[in-house]
Short mmCIF file of C-alpha atoms in Angstrom, two decimals:
data_model
loop_
_atom_site.label_atom_id
_atom_site.label_comp_id
_atom_site.label_asym_id
_atom_site.label_seq_id
_atom_site.Cartn_x
_atom_site.Cartn_y
_atom_site.Cartn_z
CA MET A 287 0.35 0.49 0.54
CA ILE A 288 2.93 2.82 0.70
CA SER A 289 4.84 2.04 -2.36
CA ASN A 290 0.75 2.59 -4.45
CA LEU A 291 1.04 5.35 -2.14
CA LYS A 292 4.15 6.51 -3.58
CA ARG A 293 3.62 6.12 -7.33
CA THR A 294 0.27 7.99 -6.35
CA LYS A 295 1.73 10.75 -5.44
CA ARG A 296 4.25 10.76 -8.66
CA ILE A 297 1.38 11.58 -11.09
CA TRP A 298 -1.24 13.12 -8.97
CA THR A 299 1.30 16.32 -7.75
CA ALA A 300 3.99 18.25 -8.44
CA TRP A 301 6.78 20.44 -6.77
CA LEU A 302 7.16 23.98 -5.94
CA PRO A 303 9.86 24.73 -3.45
CA GLY A 304 9.54 27.23 -1.33
CA LEU A 305 6.59 28.50 0.44
CA THR A 306 4.61 27.71 -1.97
CA VAL A 307 1.40 25.85 -2.25
CA LEU A 308 2.72 22.42 -3.56
CA ALA A 309 0.42 21.37 -5.83
CA ILE A 310 -3.89 21.46 -4.86
CA ILE A 311 -5.29 18.38 -5.90
CA PRO A 312 -8.60 17.78 -3.35
CA VAL A 313 -10.93 15.64 -5.65
CA LEU A 314 -8.49 13.37 -6.09
CA ALA A 315 -6.48 12.78 -2.70
CA ALA A 316 -9.51 12.67 -1.16
CA ALA A 317 -10.24 9.74 -3.43
CA PHE A 318 -7.09 8.29 -3.13
CA ALA A 319 -7.65 8.93 1.53
CA ILE A 320 -10.65 6.70 1.08
CA SER A 321 -8.94 4.15 -0.56
CA SER A 322 -6.05 3.93 1.45
CA ALA A 323 -8.13 3.26 4.71
CA ARG A 324 -6.53 0.55 6.63
CA ALA A 325 -2.97 1.15 5.18
CA ALA A 326 0.21 1.27 7.11
CA ASP A 327 -1.28 -1.63 9.38
CA LYS A 328 1.23 -2.22 10.39
CA GLY A 329 5.68 -0.64 9.41
CA SER A 330 7.33 0.61 12.40
CA ILE A 331 4.89 4.32 13.29
CA VAL A 332 7.74 6.08 14.08
CA ALA A 333 5.99 9.22 14.84
CA LEU A 334 2.30 10.00 16.55
CA ALA A 335 0.91 12.91 16.69
CA TYR A 336 -3.23 13.84 18.75
CA ASP A 337 -5.11 16.65 15.96
CA ALA A 338 -7.32 18.58 19.34
CA GLY A 339 -9.52 20.26 16.93
CA GLY A 340 -10.18 17.90 14.81
CA GLY A 341 -9.58 14.62 17.22
CA ALA A 342 -8.24 12.67 14.99
CA LEU A 343 -5.10 10.26 15.89
CA LEU A 344 -1.65 10.78 13.47
CA LYS A 345 0.90 8.34 13.11
CA SER A 346 4.02 8.38 10.63
CA ASP A 347 5.45 5.14 9.47
CA GLY A 348 8.60 7.68 8.40
CA GLU A 349 6.81 7.28 4.24
CA ALA A 350 2.87 8.59 5.11
CA VAL A 351 0.96 9.91 7.53
CA TYR A 352 -1.87 8.69 8.11
CA ARG A 353 -5.36 10.55 10.08
CA SER A 354 -7.97 8.31 11.64
CA GLY A 355 -10.45 9.92 13.62
CA ASN A 356 -11.79 6.69 14.90
CA ASN A 357 -9.24 6.17 17.73
CA GLY A 358 -7.13 3.69 14.78
CA ASP A 359 -10.40 1.85 13.54
CA THR A 360 -9.73 2.87 9.71
CA TRP A 361 -6.87 5.14 8.66
CA GLN A 362 -6.96 7.56 5.67
CA ALA A 363 -3.29 8.38 3.99
CA ILE A 364 -1.90 12.22 4.41
CA PRO A 365 -0.10 12.23 1.05
CA LEU A 366 3.43 13.49 1.04
CA PRO A 367 4.25 15.54 -2.37
CA PRO A 368 6.27 13.54 -4.80
CA SER A 369 9.64 14.78 -4.69
CA ALA A 370 9.41 15.14 -0.82
CA ASN A 371 12.81 13.67 -1.47
CA GLY A 372 13.48 12.39 2.11
CA SER A 373 12.27 10.75 5.20
CA ILE A 374 9.33 11.33 7.62
CA ALA A 375 11.01 12.16 11.20
CA ALA A 376 7.95 14.01 13.37
CA VAL A 377 4.78 15.81 13.29
CA ALA A 378 3.08 18.57 14.16
CA THR A 379 0.31 19.40 14.49
CA PRO A 380 -0.16 23.57 16.25
CA ALA A 381 -3.07 24.24 19.42
CA LYS A 382 -6.26 26.50 19.02
CA ARG A 383 -5.97 25.14 14.86
CA SER A 384 -7.56 22.13 13.87
CA GLY A 385 -6.82 20.48 10.34
CA VAL A 386 -3.39 21.81 9.99
CA VAL A 387 -1.07 19.04 10.01
CA TYR A 388 2.77 19.59 10.34
CA VAL A 389 5.12 16.83 9.10
CA ALA A 390 9.83 16.89 9.98
CA GLY A 391 12.05 15.13 8.75
CA PRO A 392 16.36 15.45 7.04
CA GLY A 393 14.92 15.77 3.07
CA LEU A 394 11.85 17.08 3.59
CA GLY A 395 11.81 20.29 6.00
CA VAL A 396 9.08 21.54 7.34
CA LEU A 397 6.05 21.41 5.24
CA ARG A 398 2.59 22.10 6.34
CA THR A 399 -0.64 20.68 4.92
CA GLU A 400 -4.20 22.49 5.84
CA ASP A 401 -6.19 20.56 3.81
CA ASP A 402 -5.10 16.73 4.84
CA GLY A 403 -2.34 16.54 2.51
CA ALA A 404 -3.85 17.60 -0.62
CA SER A 405 -1.85 20.95 -0.47
CA TRP A 406 0.84 21.56 1.32
CA VAL A 407 3.43 24.59 2.08
CA ALA A 408 7.20 24.18 1.85
CA LEU A 409 8.55 25.59 4.90
CA ASN A 410 11.99 26.04 5.06
CA THR A 411 13.45 29.68 3.83
CA GLY A 412 15.86 30.40 6.41
CA LEU A 413 16.64 26.84 7.74
CA PRO A 414 20.39 25.85 6.84
CA SER A 415 19.19 22.72 4.81
CA THR A 416 15.84 20.40 5.33
CA LYS A 417 17.81 17.99 7.25
CA VAL A 418 15.51 18.13 10.13
CA THR A 419 15.71 15.32 12.19
CA ALA A 420 13.58 17.05 14.70
CA PHE A 421 10.58 19.00 15.83
CA THR A 422 7.51 20.44 17.94
CA ALA A 423 4.86 22.56 17.80
CA HIS A 424 3.87 25.29 20.71
CA ALA A 425 1.97 23.70 23.08
CA ALA A 426 0.11 27.19 23.48
CA LEU A 427 0.60 29.90 20.79
CA PRO A 428 0.14 28.08 17.74
CA GLU A 429 2.54 30.13 15.70
CA ALA A 430 5.37 28.77 17.29
CA ILE A 431 7.25 26.07 15.68
CA TYR A 432 10.35 24.06 16.81
CA ALA A 433 12.66 22.18 13.96
CA PHE A 434 16.14 21.14 15.40
CA VAL A 435 18.54 20.69 12.77
CA PRO A 436 21.81 18.40 13.45
CA GLU A 437 24.76 20.31 12.01
CA SER A 438 23.34 23.83 13.65
CA GLY A 439 20.78 23.48 16.88
CA ILE A 440 17.75 24.49 17.50
CA TYR A 441 14.95 27.36 15.55
CA ARG A 442 11.76 28.97 16.16
CA SER A 443 9.95 30.35 13.92
CA GLN A 444 7.16 32.47 15.69
CA ASP A 445 4.55 33.52 12.56
CA ALA A 446 4.28 29.48 11.83
CA GLY A 447 7.05 28.67 9.27
CA LYS A 448 7.53 31.96 6.94
CA SER A 449 10.88 32.65 9.32
CA TRP A 450 13.02 31.10 11.27
CA LYS A 451 16.33 32.01 14.16
CA LEU A 452 18.21 30.56 15.17
CA MET A 453 18.10 29.68 18.89
CA ASP A 454 20.22 27.60 20.09
CA ARG A 455 22.95 24.67 20.00
CA GLY A 456 20.15 22.26 21.61
CA PRO A 457 21.45 19.63 23.27
CA GLU A 458 23.62 17.00 21.39
CA ASN A 459 22.02 14.02 20.12
CA THR A 460 18.68 14.91 20.39
CA ARG A 461 16.44 13.06 18.50
CA GLN A 462 12.81 14.66 19.19
CA LEU A 463 11.21 18.14 20.72
CA LEU A 464 8.57 18.35 22.69
CA HIS A 465 7.02 21.67 24.08
CA THR A 466 4.71 22.05 27.92
CA ASP A 467 3.28 24.96 29.00
CA MET A 468 3.95 23.69 32.20
CA LYS A 469 4.25 26.56 34.72
CA GLY A 470 7.03 27.85 36.21
CA SER A 471 9.03 29.32 33.06
CA MET A 472 10.16 32.80 32.62
CA GLU A 473 9.11 32.56 28.12
CA THR A 474 5.30 31.08 27.32
CA GLY A 475 6.98 27.20 28.77
CA TRP A 476 9.62 24.14 28.39
CA LEU A 477 11.26 22.52 25.53
CA TYR A 478 11.86 19.03 26.19
CA ALA A 479 14.29 17.31 24.78
CA ALA A 480 14.91 13.36 23.91
CA THR A 481 18.07 12.24 23.00
CA LEU A 482 20.74 8.49 23.20
CA GLN A 483 21.83 10.45 26.93
CA GLY A 484 18.51 11.16 28.64
CA ALA A 485 16.18 12.93 28.79
CA ARG A 486 16.99 17.50 28.80
CA VAL A 487 15.00 20.52 29.66
CA SER A 488 15.11 24.48 29.05
CA MET A 489 12.25 26.63 29.40
CA ASP A 490 12.05 27.86 25.70
CA CYS A 491 14.13 31.11 26.56
CA PHE A 492 16.79 28.62 25.65
CA CYS A 493 18.36 29.86 28.75
CA LEU A 494 20.59 26.61 29.96
CA TRP A 495 19.91 22.89 29.32
CA ARG A 496 20.16 20.24 32.22
CA ASP A 497 18.81 17.16 32.66
CA ALA A 498 16.20 16.16 33.26
CA GLY A 499 15.84 13.51 35.64
CA GLU A 500 18.63 10.85 35.74
CA LEU A 501 16.86 8.72 32.58
CA ASN A 502 19.98 6.60 31.83
CA GLY A 503 19.67 5.84 27.93
CA LYS A 504 18.50 6.01 24.34
CA VAL A 505 14.87 7.73 24.85
CA ASP A 506 13.11 7.42 21.93
CA SER A 507 9.69 9.88 22.82
CA LEU A 508 8.38 11.96 25.35
CA ALA A 509 4.99 12.93 26.45
CA TYR A 510 3.00 15.58 28.01
CA ASP A 511 -0.20 15.49 29.90
CA PRO A 512 -2.11 18.55 28.33
CA LEU A 513 -4.31 18.13 31.79
CA GLN A 514 -1.69 18.39 34.19
CA PRO A 515 1.28 19.39 32.01
CA GLU A 516 3.98 18.51 34.85
CA ARG A 517 2.77 14.81 33.89
CA LEU A 518 5.60 13.96 31.22
CA TYR A 519 6.02 10.07 29.81
CA ALA A 520 9.75 8.88 28.23
CA ALA A 521 10.41 5.69 26.23
CA SER A 522 13.49 4.31 25.73
CA ASP A 523 15.40 1.57 25.73
CA GLN A 524 15.15 0.97 29.57
CA GLY A 525 11.58 1.00 29.09
CA LEU A 526 8.44 3.32 29.68
CA PHE A 527 8.42 5.90 32.17
CA ARG A 528 5.96 8.56 33.93
CA SER A 529 7.15 11.62 35.63
CA THR A 530 4.81 14.28 38.15
CA ASN A 531 7.28 16.77 38.35
CA GLY A 532 8.11 17.46 34.78
CA GLY A 533 11.21 15.59 33.98
CA GLN A 534 12.43 15.58 37.87
CA ASP A 535 11.69 12.26 38.81
CA TRP A 536 10.41 9.21 36.98
CA GLU A 537 9.19 6.03 38.01
CA GLN A 538 9.04 2.64 35.58
CA THR A 539 5.17 2.10 34.82
CA ALA A 540 3.42 -0.38 32.40
CA SER A 541 5.12 -1.12 28.49
CA PRO A 542 2.00 -2.28 26.00
CA GLU A 543 5.51 -3.73 24.45
CA ALA A 544 9.48 -3.87 24.69
CA ALA A 545 10.37 -1.15 22.31
CA VAL A 546 7.78 1.62 21.93
CA THR A 547 9.27 3.96 19.49
CA THR A 548 7.16 7.17 19.62
CA LEU A 549 4.55 8.83 22.42
CA THR A 550 1.22 11.42 22.30
CA ALA A 551 -1.30 12.67 24.24
CA THR A 552 -4.74 13.83 24.07
CA PRO A 553 -6.03 17.02 25.64
CA SER A 554 -8.38 14.21 27.54
CA GLY A 555 -4.64 12.67 28.65
CA ALA A 556 -5.16 9.87 26.82
CA LEU A 557 -1.43 8.56 26.04
CA TYR A 558 -0.78 6.54 22.49
CA ALA A 559 2.17 4.63 22.35
CA ALA A 560 3.73 3.09 18.84
CA SER A 561 5.94 -0.49 18.55
CA THR A 562 8.27 -1.21 16.33
CA ASP A 563 6.08 -3.96 15.15
CA GLY A 564 3.70 -1.06 13.82
CA ALA A 565 0.86 -2.18 16.68
CA LEU A 566 -1.14 0.95 18.26
CA PHE A 567 -2.28 1.29 22.09
CA ARG A 568 -3.86 3.70 24.39
CA SER A 569 -3.99 4.01 27.93
CA LEU A 570 -6.83 5.99 29.82
CA ASP A 571 -5.12 5.39 32.93
CA ARG A 572 -1.91 6.80 32.41
CA ALA A 573 0.66 4.42 32.44
CA GLU A 574 -1.23 1.34 34.60
CA THR A 575 -2.70 -0.45 32.03
CA TRP A 576 -2.37 -0.20 28.60
CA GLU A 577 -5.41 -1.38 25.46
CA PRO A 578 -4.69 -2.73 21.94
CA ILE A 579 -6.17 -0.85 19.10
CA GLY A 580 -6.91 -0.85 15.44
CA ASP A 581 -6.28 -3.48 13.76
CA MET B 116 24.59 18.59 31.98
CA LEU B 117 25.32 19.67 28.59
CA VAL B 118 26.89 22.89 28.25
CA VAL B 119 24.74 25.72 26.90
CA THR B 120 26.39 27.08 24.04
CA THR B 121 25.06 31.15 22.99
CA VAL B 122 24.49 31.12 19.81
CA ILE B 123 22.74 34.38 18.49
CA GLY B 124 20.15 34.57 16.16
CA THR B 125 20.48 34.67 12.64
CA THR B 126 17.69 37.46 12.01
CA ALA B 127 19.82 39.50 8.99
CA VAL B 128 21.26 43.33 10.37
CA ALA B 129 22.12 45.41 8.75
CA ALA B 130 25.92 46.87 8.59
CA ASP B 131 25.01 49.63 9.82
CA ASP B 132 21.87 49.48 11.82
CA PRO B 133 22.13 51.72 14.80
CA LEU B 134 22.77 50.25 17.74
CA PRO B 135 19.31 49.15 19.24
CA HIS B 136 19.80 50.61 22.32
CA VAL B 137 20.93 54.87 23.49
CA LEU B 138 21.86 53.52 26.19
CA ASP B 139 21.82 56.56 29.02
CA SER B 140 24.44 56.72 31.01
CA LYS B 141 23.35 58.23 33.66
CA GLN B 142 21.18 55.37 33.60
CA ILE B 143 23.47 53.54 34.00
CA GLY B 144 25.16 54.71 36.28
CA ALA B 145 21.98 54.83 38.57
CA GLY B 146 21.48 50.42 37.55
CA ARG B 147 25.41 50.16 38.29
CA ALA B 148 24.71 51.29 41.92
CA PHE B 149 21.43 49.48 42.55
CA TYR B 150 23.04 46.57 40.89
CA GLY B 151 25.55 46.87 43.97
CA GLN B 152 23.26 46.84 46.88
CA TYR B 153 20.76 44.40 45.66
CA CYS B 154 21.80 42.50 42.99
CA ALA B 155 25.63 42.01 43.36
CA SER B 156 25.48 39.41 45.90
CA CYS B 157 24.04 36.36 44.54
CA HIS B 158 25.13 37.66 41.01
CA GLY B 159 28.28 38.98 41.21
CA ALA B 160 29.57 41.89 41.00
CA ASN B 161 29.98 43.23 36.75
CA GLY B 162 27.10 40.28 36.14
CA LYS B 163 29.79 37.67 36.80
CA GLY B 164 27.25 34.93 38.37
CA ALA B 165 28.13 32.86 40.44
CA PRO B 166 30.83 29.87 39.70
CA ASN B 167 29.40 26.84 37.56
CA TRP B 168 26.04 28.00 37.00
CA ARG B 169 24.55 25.56 34.86
CA GLU B 170 25.17 22.69 37.85
CA PRO B 171 21.99 22.38 40.03
CA ASN B 172 22.81 21.39 42.55
CA ARG B 173 21.96 18.58 44.52
CA GLN B 174 18.25 20.24 45.59
CA GLY B 175 18.13 21.06 41.94
CA GLU B 176 18.85 25.17 42.99
CA LEU B 177 20.88 26.78 40.26
CA PRO B 178 23.25 28.63 41.16
CA SER B 179 22.80 32.40 40.10
CA PRO B 180 23.57 33.52 36.38
CA PRO B 181 26.11 35.68 35.24
CA HIS B 182 23.59 38.72 33.88
CA ASN B 183 26.52 39.59 31.59
CA GLN B 184 27.51 37.99 27.71
CA GLU B 185 28.50 35.24 28.87
CA GLY B 186 24.76 34.32 30.27
CA HIS B 187 21.25 34.12 28.68
CA THR B 188 19.96 37.82 30.32
CA TRP B 189 20.09 39.15 27.32
CA ARG B 190 17.04 36.37 25.47
CA HIS B 191 14.48 38.40 28.04
CA SER B 192 12.51 40.78 27.20
CA ASP B 193 11.61 44.10 28.52
CA ALA B 194 8.39 43.07 30.47
CA ASP B 195 10.03 40.20 31.21
CA LEU B 196 13.11 41.14 33.06
CA TYR B 197 11.09 43.26 34.81
CA GLU B 198 8.58 41.17 35.72
CA ILE B 199 11.07 38.97 36.84
CA ILE B 200 13.23 41.30 39.06
CA SER B 201 9.48 43.03 40.66
CA LYS B 202 7.74 39.12 41.55
CA GLY B 203 10.85 37.07 41.87
CA TRP B 204 11.05 33.72 40.02
CA ARG B 205 10.74 30.24 41.36
CA ASP B 206 12.25 27.24 39.65
CA PRO B 207 9.84 24.52 39.01
CA PHE B 208 12.84 21.73 39.71
CA ASN B 209 14.11 23.72 42.39
CA LYS B 210 13.24 20.93 45.24
CA THR B 211 13.67 23.39 48.16
CA ASP B 212 11.80 25.86 49.65
CA ARG B 213 13.43 28.72 48.91
CA ILE B 214 12.76 30.82 46.66
CA THR B 215 15.04 31.15 43.54
CA MET B 216 15.48 34.99 42.46
CA PRO B 217 13.56 36.90 45.66
CA PRO B 218 11.11 39.55 44.65
CA PHE B 219 12.69 43.14 44.11
CA GLY B 220 9.08 44.98 43.62
CA GLU B 221 8.92 46.27 46.81
CA THR B 222 11.90 47.20 47.21
CA LEU B 223 12.89 49.21 44.46
CA ALA B 224 10.60 50.93 42.37
CA PRO B 225 9.68 51.23 39.18
CA GLU B 226 12.00 53.65 37.81
CA GLU B 227 15.07 52.01 39.40
CA ILE B 228 14.40 48.32 38.00
CA ARG B 229 14.16 50.24 34.94
CA ALA B 230 17.68 51.74 35.89
CA VAL B 231 19.46 47.82 36.52
CA ILE B 232 18.08 46.17 32.69
CA ALA B 233 19.76 49.35 31.33
CA TYR B 234 22.88 48.69 32.69
CA LEU B 235 22.57 45.03 32.45
CA LYS B 236 21.82 45.94 28.95
CA SER B 237 25.47 48.12 29.33
CA LEU B 238 26.95 44.38 30.05
CA TRP B 239 25.97 42.64 26.90
CA THR B 240 27.12 42.86 22.99
CA ASP B 241 25.73 44.61 20.54
CA GLU B 242 23.97 41.64 18.85
CA GLN B 243 22.51 40.51 22.41
CA ARG B 244 21.32 43.96 22.27
CA ARG B 245 19.45 43.67 19.27
CA TYR B 246 18.03 39.95 19.85
CA GLN B 247 17.29 41.35 23.01
CA ARG B 248 15.04 44.74 21.22
CA GLU B 249 13.85 42.66 19.24
CA GLU B 250 11.96 40.56 22.07
CA SER B 251 10.90 43.88 23.82
CA GLU B 252 9.44 44.67 20.09
CA LYS B 253 6.70 42.73 21.36
CA GLU B 254 6.77 42.94 25.23
CA PRO B 255 8.26 45.91 26.63
CA PHE B 256 8.13 47.26 29.03
CA PRO B 257 4.50 47.71 31.61
CA ALA B 258 2.96 50.52 32.16
CA GLU B 259 3.81 51.33 35.33
CA ALA B 260 7.23 51.28 35.09
CA LYS B 261 7.44 53.31 31.58
CA PRO B 262 8.41 57.48 32.55
CA SER B 263 5.97 59.74 33.02
CA PRO B 264 6.17 62.94 30.64
CA GLU B 265 7.83 65.25 32.13
#
């Protein structure tokens, strides 16, 4: 199905660089999306996100993005532009905007769609390259987004990607970024980084990166509970961990699979986890128990 | 703990762009005096900060950071700097009962807080002042801190 998706994209869309609408093919894209329901069932899932405004779960296998409005029963493909020569590392949705999806990854840079992939806008003007390996959206400010380019550092945009400013080198070996609106920041919130050497945290003024607790080893993904931003979850090569104080202290909790690759949480506090074999799970009790969702 | 590397934003700045702030030497002098009286005991003479300020202690307390070009004060807007000085700040990673930065709103008058901030600005590089000016365009001093018309 994924290879079919790629072929279809090559035929139906056209690529224009920069701040340009790449292709508008709403009818064909919609038809394709319907036909690709239940696509990407069992590929490794590399990114999860939740569109709070639209009430939809988003997942990516690194090559495409899929949206589910029924808790994973069926999936609709959000096709990337055909010339998008790269892999997806992150999917994010902005605060207070429904139906807007960002994808980012090496070779892609940062892309945004507001119509389920019928058209895309490339947001790479001001970034040093399209080698974006981590990306997140601000927890509360819809225009603020963050992109990590390993050779340079973390870039911030405050105008939804029209312009970027290099803010900081960022932690080494950053794998994922997460913004939260936990109280106590001198600015507007907190940035967390999942890295090969644990988790790091800084206020979003980029004043100081420090250890977020004593998670050792590789951390693949971080998520937070919007109902209680002090509550964080971390998927690491040591298991699944939970913090109730912004990452100062962690306790190991139940994990649905040995290798959780990515996490996301909804505004109601539901936590989703994906594993390397593409299985999806949901917890409604703060990672105490898990249930499989979808096929 | 990863060491922060200071990186100035990449926003293009024309070579002939004037200094973002015409620093008022009289205000800076007043601010230096207030700084010496109320701030230097923690933040050090000339804003040099406490040793190892990037390293929290075992109780999660951060040593007082420098206010000069080595620190991060320049990353904050006028509004944020004014609020932090007047209202204080508690780091949520601080596990003690001690406040991280005590409030000085009851000790210093608004114009005195502004004078302290003017002095801090005199410790930064031109690029840092430009960055801080851009941040302050969106978040200027609050009305209470603005000088009354003469």
